[in-house]
Tab-separated table of C-alpha atoms in Angstrom:
chain	number	residue	atom	x	y	z
U	8	MET	CA	19.456	16.000	-5.803
U	9	LYS	CA	18.285	19.745	-6.325
U	10	ASP	CA	17.598	19.046	-9.923
U	11	VAL	CA	15.626	15.601	-8.624
U	12	GLY	CA	12.035	15.261	-9.136
U	13	LEU	CA	10.068	12.095	-7.253
U	14	VAL	CA	6.221	11.563	-9.883
U	15	LEU	CA	3.404	9.179	-7.455
U	16	GLU	CA	1.507	7.007	-9.742
U	17	GLY	CA	-1.856	5.868	-7.925
U	18	GLY	CA	-3.813	3.143	-8.145
U	19	ALA	CA	-5.395	2.312	-4.824
U	20	LEU	CA	-4.966	-0.710	-3.455
U	21	ARG	CA	-1.719	-1.329	-5.841
U	22	GLY	CA	-0.279	1.102	-4.201
U	23	VAL	CA	1.299	-0.868	-1.770
U	24	PHE	CA	3.968	-1.326	-4.082
U	25	THR	CA	5.170	2.478	-3.609
U	26	ALA	CA	4.682	1.992	0.008
U	27	GLY	CA	7.371	-0.631	-0.380
U	28	VAL	CA	9.905	1.326	-1.839
U	29	LEU	CA	9.587	4.462	-0.417
U	30	ASP	CA	9.657	3.338	3.173
U	31	TYR	CA	12.927	1.143	1.726
U	32	LEU	CA	13.952	5.261	1.073
U	33	ILE	CA	13.081	6.317	3.544
U	34	GLU	CA	15.590	3.535	5.141
U	35	LYS	CA	18.220	4.704	3.619
U	36	ASP	CA	18.021	8.784	4.388
U	37	VAL	CA	17.095	9.670	0.791
U	38	GLU	CA	15.138	12.852	0.827
U	39	LEU	CA	14.289	14.683	-2.818
U	40	PRO	CA	13.387	18.019	-3.452
U	41	TYR	CA	10.018	18.150	-5.207
U	42	LEU	CA	7.479	15.468	-4.210
U	43	VAL	CA	4.265	15.557	-6.575
U	44	GLY	CA	2.045	12.646	-6.683
U	45	SER	CA	-2.155	11.589	-7.457
U	46	SER	CA	-4.616	9.275	-5.703
U	47	ILE	CA	-2.843	7.389	-3.601
U	48	GLY	CA	0.238	9.064	-4.296
U	49	ALA	CA	-0.867	11.548	-2.715
U	50	SER	CA	-1.644	10.024	0.715
U	51	ASN	CA	2.335	7.717	-0.001
U	52	MET	CA	3.501	10.955	-0.407
U	53	LEU	CA	2.184	12.304	3.077
U	54	GLY	CA	4.288	9.621	5.273
U	55	PHE	CA	7.805	10.640	2.543
U	56	ILE	CA	7.906	14.224	3.655
U	57	SER	CA	6.785	13.249	7.042
U	58	ARG	CA	9.917	10.614	7.592
U	59	GLN	CA	7.639	8.187	9.098
U	60	ALA	CA	8.550	4.502	7.467
U	61	GLY	CA	4.777	2.449	7.889
U	62	TYR	CA	2.672	5.369	7.465
U	63	ALA	CA	1.022	4.156	4.275
U	64	LYS	CA	1.151	0.767	5.505
U	65	ARG	CA	-0.758	0.569	8.181
U	66	LEU	CA	-2.981	3.262	6.319
U	67	MET	CA	-4.035	0.768	3.726
U	68	MET	CA	-2.932	-2.639	5.347
U	69	GLN	CA	-5.298	-4.098	7.650
U	70	LYS	CA	-5.601	-7.390	9.807
U	71	ASP	CA	-8.716	-7.332	10.700
U	72	SER	CA	-11.590	-6.433	7.943
U	73	SER	CA	-13.015	-4.264	10.485
U	74	LYS	CA	-11.682	-2.064	10.129
U	75	HIS	CA	-11.171	-1.738	6.556
U	76	PHE	CA	-11.790	1.413	4.999
U	77	PHE	CA	-14.116	0.387	2.114
U	78	GLY	CA	-16.401	-2.700	1.297
U	79	ILE	CA	-19.753	-3.517	2.207
U	80	ASN	CA	-19.090	-3.190	6.478
U	81	GLN	CA	-17.956	0.945	5.534
U	82	LEU	CA	-21.677	0.616	3.586
U	83	LEU	CA	-23.482	0.034	6.337
U	84	LYS	CA	-21.507	2.097	9.036
U	85	VAL	CA	-21.920	5.365	6.409
U	86	SER	CA	-23.067	4.068	4.285
U	87	LYS	CA	-20.334	4.442	1.807
U	88	ILE	CA	-18.764	2.307	0.187
U	89	ILE	CA	-15.471	4.272	0.499
U	90	ASP	CA	-15.075	6.421	4.211
U	91	LEU	CA	-12.184	8.779	2.637
U	92	ASP	CA	-13.098	10.387	6.701
U	93	LYS	CA	-11.881	7.127	8.605
U	94	VAL	CA	-8.052	7.669	6.215
U	95	PHE	CA	-7.678	11.140	6.255
U	96	PHE	CA	-9.647	12.771	9.480
U	97	GLU	CA	-9.683	9.336	11.655
U	98	TYR	CA	-7.175	7.187	11.288
U	99	PRO	CA	-3.892	10.411	11.496
U	100	HIS	CA	-5.330	11.295	15.012
U	101	LYS	CA	-6.142	8.571	16.396
U	102	GLU	CA	-5.382	4.602	15.368
U	103	ASN	CA	-2.128	5.625	12.621
U	104	PRO	CA	-1.328	9.666	14.186
U	105	TYR	CA	0.076	11.491	11.433
U	106	ASP	CA	3.217	14.303	12.434
U	107	PHE	CA	2.253	16.987	10.784
U	108	LYS	CA	4.629	19.241	12.531
U	109	ALA	CA	7.482	17.048	10.288
U	110	TYR	CA	5.304	18.105	7.849
U	111	PHE	CA	4.799	20.759	7.347
U	112	ASN	CA	8.232	22.574	9.295
U	113	SER	CA	10.490	20.111	5.705
U	114	LYS	CA	11.552	21.902	3.030
U	115	VAL	CA	10.318	19.595	0.728
U	116	ILE	CA	8.310	21.273	-2.079
U	117	GLU	CA	4.480	19.181	-2.874
U	118	GLU	CA	2.004	19.584	-5.177
U	119	ILE	CA	-1.299	17.126	-4.608
U	120	VAL	CA	-3.315	16.855	-7.986
U	121	VAL	CA	-6.949	16.643	-7.420
U	122	THR	CA	-9.506	17.099	-10.822
U	123	ASN	CA	-12.252	19.829	-10.454
U	124	CYS	CA	-15.867	18.356	-11.150
U	125	ASN	CA	-16.691	21.717	-13.612
U	126	THR	CA	-14.213	22.782	-15.694
U	127	GLY	CA	-12.256	18.769	-16.334
U	128	MET	CA	-8.689	19.878	-15.370
U	129	SER	CA	-6.020	18.320	-13.037
U	130	GLU	CA	-5.318	21.193	-9.895
U	131	TYR	CA	-2.538	20.533	-8.446
U	132	ILE	CA	-2.426	22.970	-4.643
U	133	SER	CA	-0.010	22.570	-1.586
U	134	GLU	CA	-0.853	22.550	1.983
U	135	VAL	CA	2.358	23.882	4.210
U	136	ASN	CA	0.134	24.881	7.448
U	137	ASN	CA	-2.801	23.323	7.414
U	138	ALA	CA	-3.697	19.632	8.833
U	139	ASN	CA	-7.457	20.298	7.950
U	140	GLU	CA	-7.118	21.454	5.080
U	141	LEU	CA	-3.709	19.549	3.673
U	142	SER	CA	-6.197	15.909	4.973
U	143	LEU	CA	-9.142	17.705	2.468
U	144	ILE	CA	-6.953	18.387	-0.112
U	145	SER	CA	-5.449	15.014	-0.058
U	146	LYS	CA	-8.969	13.036	0.529
U	147	ALA	CA	-9.881	14.910	-2.759
U	148	SER	CA	-7.321	13.251	-4.421
U	149	ALA	CA	-8.227	10.301	-3.108
U	150	SER	CA	-12.489	10.233	-4.114
U	151	ILE	CA	-12.655	8.291	-7.063
U	152	ALA	CA	-14.658	8.284	-9.576
U	153	LEU	CA	-19.113	6.393	-8.375
U	154	PHE	CA	-17.491	5.372	-5.400
U	155	SER	CA	-17.001	8.748	-3.528
U	156	SER	CA	-19.185	11.913	-3.166
U	157	THR	CA	-16.728	14.910	-4.900
U	158	VAL	CA	-15.031	17.253	-2.729
U	159	THR	CA	-15.820	21.123	-1.867
U	160	ILE	CA	-11.968	22.979	-1.182
U	161	ASN	CA	-12.793	26.477	-1.916
U	162	ASN	CA	-16.202	26.553	-3.289
U	163	GLN	CA	-15.546	24.375	-5.680
U	164	PRO	CA	-15.531	20.578	-5.977
U	165	TYR	CA	-12.992	17.845	-6.645
U	166	LEU	CA	-12.117	14.494	-7.152
U	167	ASP	CA	-9.305	12.142	-7.632
U	168	GLY	CA	-6.686	13.924	-9.169
U	169	GLY	CA	-6.166	10.675	-10.658
U	170	ILE	CA	-8.538	11.253	-13.359
U	171	ALA	CA	-7.612	14.120	-15.409
U	172	ASP	CA	-3.319	13.198	-14.375
U	173	PRO	CA	-2.361	10.322	-13.851
U	174	ILE	CA	1.349	10.370	-13.710
U	175	PRO	CA	1.962	14.012	-12.719
U	176	LEU	CA	4.815	14.014	-15.159
U	177	PHE	CA	4.651	16.388	-16.991
U	178	ARG	CA	3.594	18.771	-13.962
U	179	ALA	CA	6.484	18.151	-13.001
U	180	ILE	CA	9.348	18.939	-15.513
U	181	SER	CA	7.363	21.699	-16.245
U	182	LYS	CA	8.251	22.610	-12.949
U	183	GLY	CA	11.933	22.789	-14.267
U	184	PHE	CA	13.422	19.112	-12.574
U	185	LYS	CA	13.593	17.347	-15.375
U	186	LYS	CA	15.819	14.306	-13.453
U	187	ASN	CA	12.623	12.357	-12.392
U	188	VAL	CA	12.539	9.352	-10.739
U	189	VAL	CA	8.676	7.567	-11.104
U	190	ILE	CA	7.203	5.141	-8.510
U	191	LEU	CA	4.429	3.573	-11.504
U	192	THR	CA	1.897	1.180	-9.936
U	193	ARG	CA	0.561	-0.896	-13.177
U	194	ASN	CA	2.860	-3.726	-14.492
U	195	LEU	CA	4.293	-2.830	-17.720
U	196	GLY	CA	1.933	-3.208	-20.688
U	197	ASP	CA	-0.764	-3.165	-18.435
U	198	TYR	CA	-3.479	0.468	-19.815
U	199	GLU	CA	-6.638	1.767	-19.024
U	200	THR	CA	-9.107	0.855	-20.411
U	201	LEU	CA	-13.307	2.406	-20.149
U	202	ASN	CA	-16.095	0.287	-22.299
U	203	THR	CA	-19.440	1.856	-23.106
U	204	TYR	CA	-21.173	0.044	-20.083
U	205	GLN	CA	-18.533	2.278	-18.417
U	206	LYS	CA	-19.102	5.691	-20.514
U	207	ILE	CA	-22.677	5.420	-20.226
U	208	VAL	CA	-22.564	4.698	-16.467
U	209	PHE	CA	-20.501	7.985	-16.029
U	210	GLU	CA	-22.429	10.094	-18.272
U	211	LYS	CA	-25.350	9.484	-16.359
U	212	ILE	CA	-23.963	9.553	-12.802
U	213	TYR	CA	-21.659	13.719	-12.984
U	214	SER	CA	-24.389	14.862	-15.649
U	215	LYS	CA	-23.759	18.391	-14.896
U	216	TYR	CA	-20.603	18.389	-15.591
U	217	PRO	CA	-19.652	17.429	-18.723
U	218	ASN	CA	-15.804	18.914	-19.028
U	219	LEU	CA	-15.180	16.243	-15.900
U	220	VAL	CA	-16.570	13.091	-18.302
U	221	LYS	CA	-14.795	13.947	-21.633
U	222	THR	CA	-11.431	14.414	-18.942
U	223	ILE	CA	-12.511	10.716	-17.779
U	224	VAL	CA	-13.416	9.227	-21.102
U	225	ASP	CA	-10.426	10.680	-22.090
U	226	ARG	CA	-8.390	9.610	-19.707
U	227	PRO	CA	-7.122	5.447	-21.262
U	228	LYS	CA	-5.764	8.311	-23.753
U	229	LYS	CA	-3.907	10.134	-22.139
U	230	TYR	CA	-2.999	7.494	-19.900
U	231	TYR	CA	-1.070	5.280	-23.065
U	232	GLU	CA	0.632	8.346	-23.958
U	233	VAL	CA	1.609	9.136	-20.804
U	234	ILE	CA	3.108	5.233	-20.910
U	235	GLN	CA	4.923	6.728	-24.051
U	236	MET	CA	6.692	9.433	-23.152
U	237	ILE	CA	7.941	7.749	-20.177
U	238	GLU	CA	9.236	4.792	-22.245
U	239	ARG	CA	11.058	6.810	-24.184
U	240	LEU	CA	12.476	8.385	-21.654
U	241	GLU	CA	13.261	5.358	-19.294
U	242	ALA	CA	15.557	3.862	-22.583
U	243	LYS	CA	17.075	7.769	-23.275
U	244	LYS	CA	18.118	7.265	-19.175
U	245	GLU	CA	16.456	10.767	-18.717
U	246	ILE	CA	14.277	9.413	-16.314
U	247	PHE	CA	14.242	6.202	-13.704
U	248	VAL	CA	11.645	4.346	-12.990
U	249	ILE	CA	10.577	1.885	-10.967
U	250	ARG	CA	7.009	-0.438	-11.530
U	251	PRO	CA	6.329	-3.404	-9.411
U	252	GLU	CA	7.617	-6.859	-11.451
U	253	ILE	CA	5.588	-9.333	-10.274
U	254	ARG	CA	1.235	-9.243	-10.516
U	255	THR	CA	-0.522	-6.832	-9.115
U	256	VAL	CA	-3.811	-6.735	-6.928
U	257	ARG	CA	-7.141	-5.755	-7.939
U	258	ARG	CA	-7.839	-1.232	-7.140
U	259	PHE	CA	-9.753	-3.035	-3.692
U	260	GLU	CA	-8.209	-5.536	-2.489
U	261	ALA	CA	-8.812	-6.732	1.000
U	262	ASP	CA	-6.356	-10.287	1.204
U	263	TYR	CA	-3.385	-8.699	3.349
U	264	GLY	CA	-1.566	-11.704	2.248
U	265	LYS	CA	-1.997	-10.444	-0.983
U	266	LEU	CA	-0.991	-6.739	0.751
U	267	GLU	CA	1.789	-8.194	2.436
U	268	LYS	CA	3.873	-9.540	-1.007
U	269	LEU	CA	2.896	-6.421	-2.720
U	270	TYR	CA	4.150	-4.391	-0.208
U	271	ASN	CA	8.053	-6.420	-0.101
U	272	HIS	CA	8.074	-6.682	-3.643
U	273	GLY	CA	8.200	-3.115	-2.951
U	274	TYR	CA	10.867	-2.841	-0.437
U	275	GLU	CA	12.881	-5.214	-2.352
U	276	THR	CA	12.663	-3.994	-5.889
U	277	MET	CA	13.781	-1.039	-3.973
U	278	LYS	CA	16.929	-2.876	-2.530
U	279	ASN	CA	17.569	-3.957	-5.610
U	280	GLN	CA	17.814	-1.000	-7.613
U	281	PHE	CA	19.330	0.652	-4.836
U	282	GLU	CA	22.742	2.213	-5.781
U	283	ALA	CA	21.841	1.864	-9.802
U	284	LEU	CA	19.032	4.705	-8.259
U	285	LEU	CA	21.378	6.562	-6.448
U	286	THR	CA	23.552	6.592	-10.114
U	287	PHE	CA	21.101	8.610	-11.492
U	288	ILE	CA	20.273	10.861	-8.832
U	289	ASN	CA	24.102	11.734	-8.925
U	290	GLU	CA	25.298	11.852	-12.799
């Protein structure tokens, strides 16, 4: 498995599909040498590397609405629609303990994708020593434009890694991993869109970051191009793609039942494709 990479798409709460896929792989003791993920993909990556089945699921799915990290409750409590400090600093140390030691002791090469607001470019950050820095980088990668504040790392402002690199397959290939497993969170044929009104809002809110605005505006085209490449490589069996086959949820889905259904679908999808995955990995 030395030449196999794992590429994780973002997608906010659609990421519960990925959580189900990875939990099955953890149960089957499957490890891959290289992981790269953006946004919620990076969050899913954490639980996979520490070998904590259920960690990402608990992070994203709460039966008690008062414990949600997004929505009106968070707006009233902390004046934010999304409270990522709760996700990456409070949960890992209290309600949903994270095994930082296992993460740092892992031999897996991991890269978390973030978008530099000044350059508009994607950056790929690894953190192998400091729990606070790992939480900060993960928070930056998940900081969705308009809904989250920028996150400062080394005096640079960052936002959601999915803005500049929504599915970091190119990165995995450039690192020498020619054989990759790609987990998507959108249905086949579901592409990014950006209407004129949304473009105006982004231009207004991020007027001091013109390169970021350009990247946001160009994102739907870039997303379409990478999906087209994925489908070509999938047809040639050069990559192994896992995607939801039932209707996915909204990015900020609050219905626990719908999230649980999508999580279970991810788990069962991987279970059904497991033998095919092993064949791909070992051939």
